[in-house]
Tab-separated table of C-alpha atoms and ligand atoms in Angstrom:
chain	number	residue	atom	x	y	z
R	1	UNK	CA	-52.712	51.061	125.995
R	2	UNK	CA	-50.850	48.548	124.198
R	3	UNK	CA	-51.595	48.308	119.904
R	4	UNK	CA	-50.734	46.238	117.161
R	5	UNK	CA	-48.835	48.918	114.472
R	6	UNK	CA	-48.513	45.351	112.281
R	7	UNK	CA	-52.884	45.489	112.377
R	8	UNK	CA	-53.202	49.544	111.783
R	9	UNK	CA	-50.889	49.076	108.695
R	10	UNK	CA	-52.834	46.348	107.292
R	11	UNK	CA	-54.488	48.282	103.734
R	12	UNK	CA	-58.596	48.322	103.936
R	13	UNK	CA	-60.108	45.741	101.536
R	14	UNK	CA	-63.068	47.243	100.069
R	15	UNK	CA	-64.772	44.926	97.833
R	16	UNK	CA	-66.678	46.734	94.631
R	17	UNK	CA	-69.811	46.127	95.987
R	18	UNK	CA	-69.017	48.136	99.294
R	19	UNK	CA	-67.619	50.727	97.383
R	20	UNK	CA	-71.009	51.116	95.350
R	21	UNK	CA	-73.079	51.445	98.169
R	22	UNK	CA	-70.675	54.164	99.764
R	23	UNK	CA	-70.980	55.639	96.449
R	24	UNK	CA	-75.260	55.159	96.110
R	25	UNK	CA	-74.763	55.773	100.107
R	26	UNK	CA	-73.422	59.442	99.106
R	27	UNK	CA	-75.524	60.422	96.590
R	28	UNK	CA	-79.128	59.711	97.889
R	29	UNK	CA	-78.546	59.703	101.674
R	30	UNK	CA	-81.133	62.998	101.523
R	31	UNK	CA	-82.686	61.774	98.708
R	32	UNK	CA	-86.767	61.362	98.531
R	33	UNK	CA	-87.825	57.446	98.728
R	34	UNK	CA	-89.119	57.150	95.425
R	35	UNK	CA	-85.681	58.625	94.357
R	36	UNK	CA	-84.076	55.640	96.120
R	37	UNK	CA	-85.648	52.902	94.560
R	38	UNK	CA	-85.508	54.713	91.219
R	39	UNK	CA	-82.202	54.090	91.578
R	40	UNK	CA	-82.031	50.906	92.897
R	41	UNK	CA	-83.949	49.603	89.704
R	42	UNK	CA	-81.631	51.611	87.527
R	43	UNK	CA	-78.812	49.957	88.990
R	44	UNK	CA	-80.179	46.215	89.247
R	45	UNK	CA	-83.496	45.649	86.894
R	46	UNK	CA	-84.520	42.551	87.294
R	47	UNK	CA	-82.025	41.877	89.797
R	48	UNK	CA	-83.621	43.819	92.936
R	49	UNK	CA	-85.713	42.603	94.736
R	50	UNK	CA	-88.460	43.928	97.714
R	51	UNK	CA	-88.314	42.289	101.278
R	52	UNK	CA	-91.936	43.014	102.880
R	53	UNK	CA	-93.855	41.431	105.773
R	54	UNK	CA	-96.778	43.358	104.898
R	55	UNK	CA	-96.882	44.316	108.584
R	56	UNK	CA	-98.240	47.770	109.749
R	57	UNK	CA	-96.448	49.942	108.077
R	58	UNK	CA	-95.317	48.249	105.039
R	59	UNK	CA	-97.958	49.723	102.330
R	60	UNK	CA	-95.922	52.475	101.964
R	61	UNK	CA	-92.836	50.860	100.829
R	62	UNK	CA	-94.906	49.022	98.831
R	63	UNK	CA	-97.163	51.641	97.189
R	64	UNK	CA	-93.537	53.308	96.474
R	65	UNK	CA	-92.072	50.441	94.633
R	66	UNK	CA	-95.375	50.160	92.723
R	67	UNK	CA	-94.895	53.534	91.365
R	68	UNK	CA	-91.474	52.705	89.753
R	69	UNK	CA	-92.072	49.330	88.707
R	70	UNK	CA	-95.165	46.798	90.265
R	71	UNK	CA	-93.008	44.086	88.591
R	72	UNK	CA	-90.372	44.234	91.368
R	73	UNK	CA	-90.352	41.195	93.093
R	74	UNK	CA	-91.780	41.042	96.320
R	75	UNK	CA	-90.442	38.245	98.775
R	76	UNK	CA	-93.162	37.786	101.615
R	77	UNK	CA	-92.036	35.398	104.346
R	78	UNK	CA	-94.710	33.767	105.301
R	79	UNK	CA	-93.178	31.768	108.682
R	80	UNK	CA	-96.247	29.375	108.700
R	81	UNK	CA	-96.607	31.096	112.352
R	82	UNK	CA	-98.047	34.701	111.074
R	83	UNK	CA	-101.717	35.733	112.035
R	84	UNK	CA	-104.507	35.127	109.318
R	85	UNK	CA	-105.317	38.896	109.391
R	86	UNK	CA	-101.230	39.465	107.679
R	87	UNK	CA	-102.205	36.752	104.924
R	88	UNK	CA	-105.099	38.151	104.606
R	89	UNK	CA	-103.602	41.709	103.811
R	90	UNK	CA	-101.053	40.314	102.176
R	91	UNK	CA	-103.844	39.095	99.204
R	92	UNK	CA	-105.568	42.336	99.514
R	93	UNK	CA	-102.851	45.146	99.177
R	94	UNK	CA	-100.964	43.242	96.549
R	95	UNK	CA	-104.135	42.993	94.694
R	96	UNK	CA	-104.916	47.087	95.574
R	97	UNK	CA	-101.324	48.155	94.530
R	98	UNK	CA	-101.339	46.097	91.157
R	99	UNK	CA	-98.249	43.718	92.196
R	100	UNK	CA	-97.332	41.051	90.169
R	101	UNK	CA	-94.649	39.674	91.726
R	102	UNK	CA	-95.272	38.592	95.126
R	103	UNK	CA	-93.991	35.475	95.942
R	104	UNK	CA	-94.531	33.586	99.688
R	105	UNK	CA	-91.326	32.429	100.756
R	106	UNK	CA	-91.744	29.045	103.373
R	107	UNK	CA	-89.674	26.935	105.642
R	108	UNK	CA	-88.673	23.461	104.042
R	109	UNK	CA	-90.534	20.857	104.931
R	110	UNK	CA	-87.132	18.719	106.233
R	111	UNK	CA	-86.042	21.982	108.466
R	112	UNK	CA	-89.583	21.854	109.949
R	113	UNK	CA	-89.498	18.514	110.563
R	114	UNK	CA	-86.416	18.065	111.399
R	115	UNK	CA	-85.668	21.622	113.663
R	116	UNK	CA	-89.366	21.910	114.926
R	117	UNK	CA	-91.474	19.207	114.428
R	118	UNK	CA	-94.389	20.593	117.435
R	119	UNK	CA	-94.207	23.739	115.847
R	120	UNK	CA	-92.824	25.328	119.501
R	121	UNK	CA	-89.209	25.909	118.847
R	122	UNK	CA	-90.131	29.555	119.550
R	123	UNK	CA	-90.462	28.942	123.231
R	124	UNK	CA	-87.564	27.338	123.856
R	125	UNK	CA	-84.889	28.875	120.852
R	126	UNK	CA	-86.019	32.175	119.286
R	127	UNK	CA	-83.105	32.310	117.143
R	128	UNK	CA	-83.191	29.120	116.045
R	129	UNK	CA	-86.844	29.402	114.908
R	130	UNK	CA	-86.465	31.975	112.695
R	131	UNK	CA	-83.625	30.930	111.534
R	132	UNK	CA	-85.258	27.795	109.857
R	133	UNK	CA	-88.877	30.007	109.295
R	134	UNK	CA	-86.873	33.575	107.925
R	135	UNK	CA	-83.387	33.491	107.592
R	136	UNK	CA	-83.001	30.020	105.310
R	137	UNK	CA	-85.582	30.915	103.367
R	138	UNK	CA	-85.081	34.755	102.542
R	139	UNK	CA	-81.007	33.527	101.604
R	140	UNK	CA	-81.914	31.258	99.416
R	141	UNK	CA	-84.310	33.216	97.655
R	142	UNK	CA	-82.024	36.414	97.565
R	143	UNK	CA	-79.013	34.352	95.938
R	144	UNK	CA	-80.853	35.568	92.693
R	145	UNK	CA	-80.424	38.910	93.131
R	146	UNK	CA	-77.951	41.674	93.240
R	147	UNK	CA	-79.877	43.933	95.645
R	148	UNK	CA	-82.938	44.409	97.507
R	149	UNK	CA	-85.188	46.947	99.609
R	150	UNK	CA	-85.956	47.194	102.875
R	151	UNK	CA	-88.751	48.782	104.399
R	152	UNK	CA	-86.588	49.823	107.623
R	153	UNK	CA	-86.757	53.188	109.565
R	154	UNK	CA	-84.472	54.900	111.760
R	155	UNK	CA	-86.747	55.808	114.419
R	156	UNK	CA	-87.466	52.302	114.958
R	157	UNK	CA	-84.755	52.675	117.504
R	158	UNK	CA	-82.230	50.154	118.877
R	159	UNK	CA	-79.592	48.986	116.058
R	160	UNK	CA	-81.718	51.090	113.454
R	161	UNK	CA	-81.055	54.032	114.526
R	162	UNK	CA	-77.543	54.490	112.484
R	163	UNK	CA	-79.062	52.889	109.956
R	164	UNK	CA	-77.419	53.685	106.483
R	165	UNK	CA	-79.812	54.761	103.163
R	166	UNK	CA	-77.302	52.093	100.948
R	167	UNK	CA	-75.636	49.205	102.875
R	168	UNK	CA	-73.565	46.220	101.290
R	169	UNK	CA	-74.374	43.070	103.040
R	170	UNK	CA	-72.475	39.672	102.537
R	171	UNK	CA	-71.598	41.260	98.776
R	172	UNK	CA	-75.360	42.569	98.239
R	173	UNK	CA	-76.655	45.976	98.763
R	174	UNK	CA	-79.501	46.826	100.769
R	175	UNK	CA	-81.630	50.425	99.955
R	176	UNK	CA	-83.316	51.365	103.203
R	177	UNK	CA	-85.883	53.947	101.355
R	178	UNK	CA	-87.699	54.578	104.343
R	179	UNK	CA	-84.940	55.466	106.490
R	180	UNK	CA	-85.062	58.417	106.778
R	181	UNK	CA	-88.868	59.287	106.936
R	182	UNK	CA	-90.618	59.337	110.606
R	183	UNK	CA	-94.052	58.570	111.895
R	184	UNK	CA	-95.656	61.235	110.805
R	185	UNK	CA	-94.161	61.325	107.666
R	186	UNK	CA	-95.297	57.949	106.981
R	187	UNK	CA	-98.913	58.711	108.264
R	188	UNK	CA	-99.221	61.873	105.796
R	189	UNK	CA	-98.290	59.487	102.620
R	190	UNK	CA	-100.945	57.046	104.107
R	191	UNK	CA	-103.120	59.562	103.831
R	192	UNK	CA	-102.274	61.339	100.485
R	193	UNK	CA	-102.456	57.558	98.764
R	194	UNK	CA	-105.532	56.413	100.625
R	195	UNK	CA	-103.790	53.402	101.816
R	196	UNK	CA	-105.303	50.787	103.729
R	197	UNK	CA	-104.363	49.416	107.175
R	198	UNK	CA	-102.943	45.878	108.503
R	199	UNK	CA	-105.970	45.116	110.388
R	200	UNK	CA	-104.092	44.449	113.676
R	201	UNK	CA	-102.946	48.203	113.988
R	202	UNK	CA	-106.260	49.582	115.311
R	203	UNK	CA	-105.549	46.901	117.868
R	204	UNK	CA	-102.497	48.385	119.458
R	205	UNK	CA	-99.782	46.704	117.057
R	206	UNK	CA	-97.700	49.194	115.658
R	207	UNK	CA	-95.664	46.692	114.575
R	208	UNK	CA	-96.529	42.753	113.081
R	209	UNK	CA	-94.808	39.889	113.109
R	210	UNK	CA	-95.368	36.246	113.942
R	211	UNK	CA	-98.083	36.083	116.706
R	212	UNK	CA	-96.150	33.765	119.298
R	213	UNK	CA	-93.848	36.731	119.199
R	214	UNK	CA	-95.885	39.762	118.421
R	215	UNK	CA	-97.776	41.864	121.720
R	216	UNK	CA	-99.623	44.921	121.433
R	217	UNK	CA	-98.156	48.027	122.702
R	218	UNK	CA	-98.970	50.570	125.347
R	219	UNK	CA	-99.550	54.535	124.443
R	220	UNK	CA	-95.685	55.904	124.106
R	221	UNK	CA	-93.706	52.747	124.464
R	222	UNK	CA	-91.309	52.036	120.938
R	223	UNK	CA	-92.808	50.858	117.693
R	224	UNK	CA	-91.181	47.237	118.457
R	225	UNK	CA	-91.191	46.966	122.176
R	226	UNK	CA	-93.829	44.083	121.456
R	227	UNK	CA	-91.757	42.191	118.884
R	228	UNK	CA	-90.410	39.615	120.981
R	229	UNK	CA	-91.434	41.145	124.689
R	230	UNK	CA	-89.662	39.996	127.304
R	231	UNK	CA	-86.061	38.593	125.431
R	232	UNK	CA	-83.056	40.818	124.578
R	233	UNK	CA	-83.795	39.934	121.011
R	234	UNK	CA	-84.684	42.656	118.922
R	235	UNK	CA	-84.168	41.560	115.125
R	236	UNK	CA	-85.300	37.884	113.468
R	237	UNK	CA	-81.584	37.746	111.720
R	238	UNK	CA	-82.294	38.480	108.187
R	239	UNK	CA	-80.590	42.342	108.631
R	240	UNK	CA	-77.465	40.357	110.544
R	241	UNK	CA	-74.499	39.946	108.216
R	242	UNK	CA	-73.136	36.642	108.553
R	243	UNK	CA	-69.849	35.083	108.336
R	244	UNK	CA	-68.564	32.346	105.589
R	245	UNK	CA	-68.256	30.154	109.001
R	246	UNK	CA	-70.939	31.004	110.642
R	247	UNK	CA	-73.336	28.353	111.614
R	248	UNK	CA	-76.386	27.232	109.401
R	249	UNK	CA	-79.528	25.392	110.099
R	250	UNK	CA	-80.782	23.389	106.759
R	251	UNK	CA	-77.829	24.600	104.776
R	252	UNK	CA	-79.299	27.264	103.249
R	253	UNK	CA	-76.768	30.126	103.004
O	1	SF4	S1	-90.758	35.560	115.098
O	1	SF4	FE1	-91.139	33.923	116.607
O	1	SF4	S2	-92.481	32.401	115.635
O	1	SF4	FE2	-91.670	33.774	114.022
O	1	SF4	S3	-89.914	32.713	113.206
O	1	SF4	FE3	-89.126	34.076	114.822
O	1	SF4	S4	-89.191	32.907	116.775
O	1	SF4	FE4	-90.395	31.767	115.218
């Protein structure tokens, strides 16, 4: 098979950001959760922030972070499309936990109006919807920090399941606490804290996003297999590393 030597000659660029999260990558990729976002707020402060949809399993992340600082900032999209038990629980377990910081990210009013004026884009253009309902938003919002946490798991499956404890993304890093923790794991610490439950969970959603794209699961089937049933898609875009070129709704990146 035919290569290009000029291509394998070419010297890696690894911007300092990248080479911090190999570093962080290194040195906590065994490392308890707590110990993870101990050092994510010793390496950013004020700086990192806390990406939560305060779906079904997200108390834990949250409960962590609380721990180590309940002044983190907590971004909350809230897509205008999520079910009122989410807002609901979103008022409840930041009260519970003591956050101060959450703050409900929303679609501008000239995307919606503009992009999806009958509030159905998400039957005809998945990607586009939350792209103007999670993806805007959550970039313009992050452009204040230096890095953030994610509430991601390995054993979610699919693209998560080489899922890295420190990542760089488009010059940020991302801490993925949880990643390396399973169900059961996250059940015991549940539990041990005496956290509450999204209220949908009893009703067969192990996992809880916006309800025109959120189905309840049978016994066995993957954690997600009801985010977005039916459609190849398996992410809403904000985990997807874009390009400089790479094309925007509402100008937000
Ligand atoms: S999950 Fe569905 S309703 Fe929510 S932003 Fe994405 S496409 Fe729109």
């Amino acid at each position: 098979m035919a290569f290009d030597r000029q291509q394998l000659d070419q010297p890696q660029i690894v911007t300092p950001s990248a080479a911090l999260a190999a570093r962080l990558d290194a040195e906590l990729r065994s490392a308890h959760p707590r110990t993870i976002i101990e050092a994510a707020y010793a390496e950013y402060g004020d700086r990192l922030a806390l990406v939560s949809s305060f779906g079904a399993e997200s108390a834990v992340l949250l409960h962590l972070a609380a721990q180590v600082s309940p002044d983190i900032p907590v971004l909350f999209l809230d897509t205008g499309m999520l079910f009122g038990q989410t807002l609901d629980y979103r008022k409840s377990l930041a009260a519970r936990l003591g956050l101060t910081e959450v703050r409900d990210l929303r679609p501008t009013f000239a995307d919606i109006a503009v992009h999806d004026p009958k509030s159905d884009l998400w039957k005809s253009d998945t990607d586009a919807c939350c792209n103007i309902r999670k993806v805007v938003p959550l970039d313009k919002a992050l452009k204040s920090f230096g890095g953030w946490l994610t509430g991601r798991k390995r054993f979610h499956g699919g693209d998560r399941l080489r899922l890295a404890v420190v990542e760089e993304a488009d010059g940020q890093l991302k801490f993925n606490p949880l990643a390396n923790w399973g169900k059961e794991d996250l059940d015991a610490y549940v539990v041990e804290h005496d956290l509450p439950a999204h209220p949908l969970v009893a009703q067969g959603f192990p996992s809880i996003g916006c309800w025109p794209c959120t189905a309840p699961v049978e016994e066995g089937q993957d954690v997600r297999a009801g985010r977005w049933k039916g459609q190849d898609k398996t992410e809403c875009g904000i985990h997807v590393a874009r390009a400089p070129s790479a094309p925007n709704v509402g100008g937000g990146i």
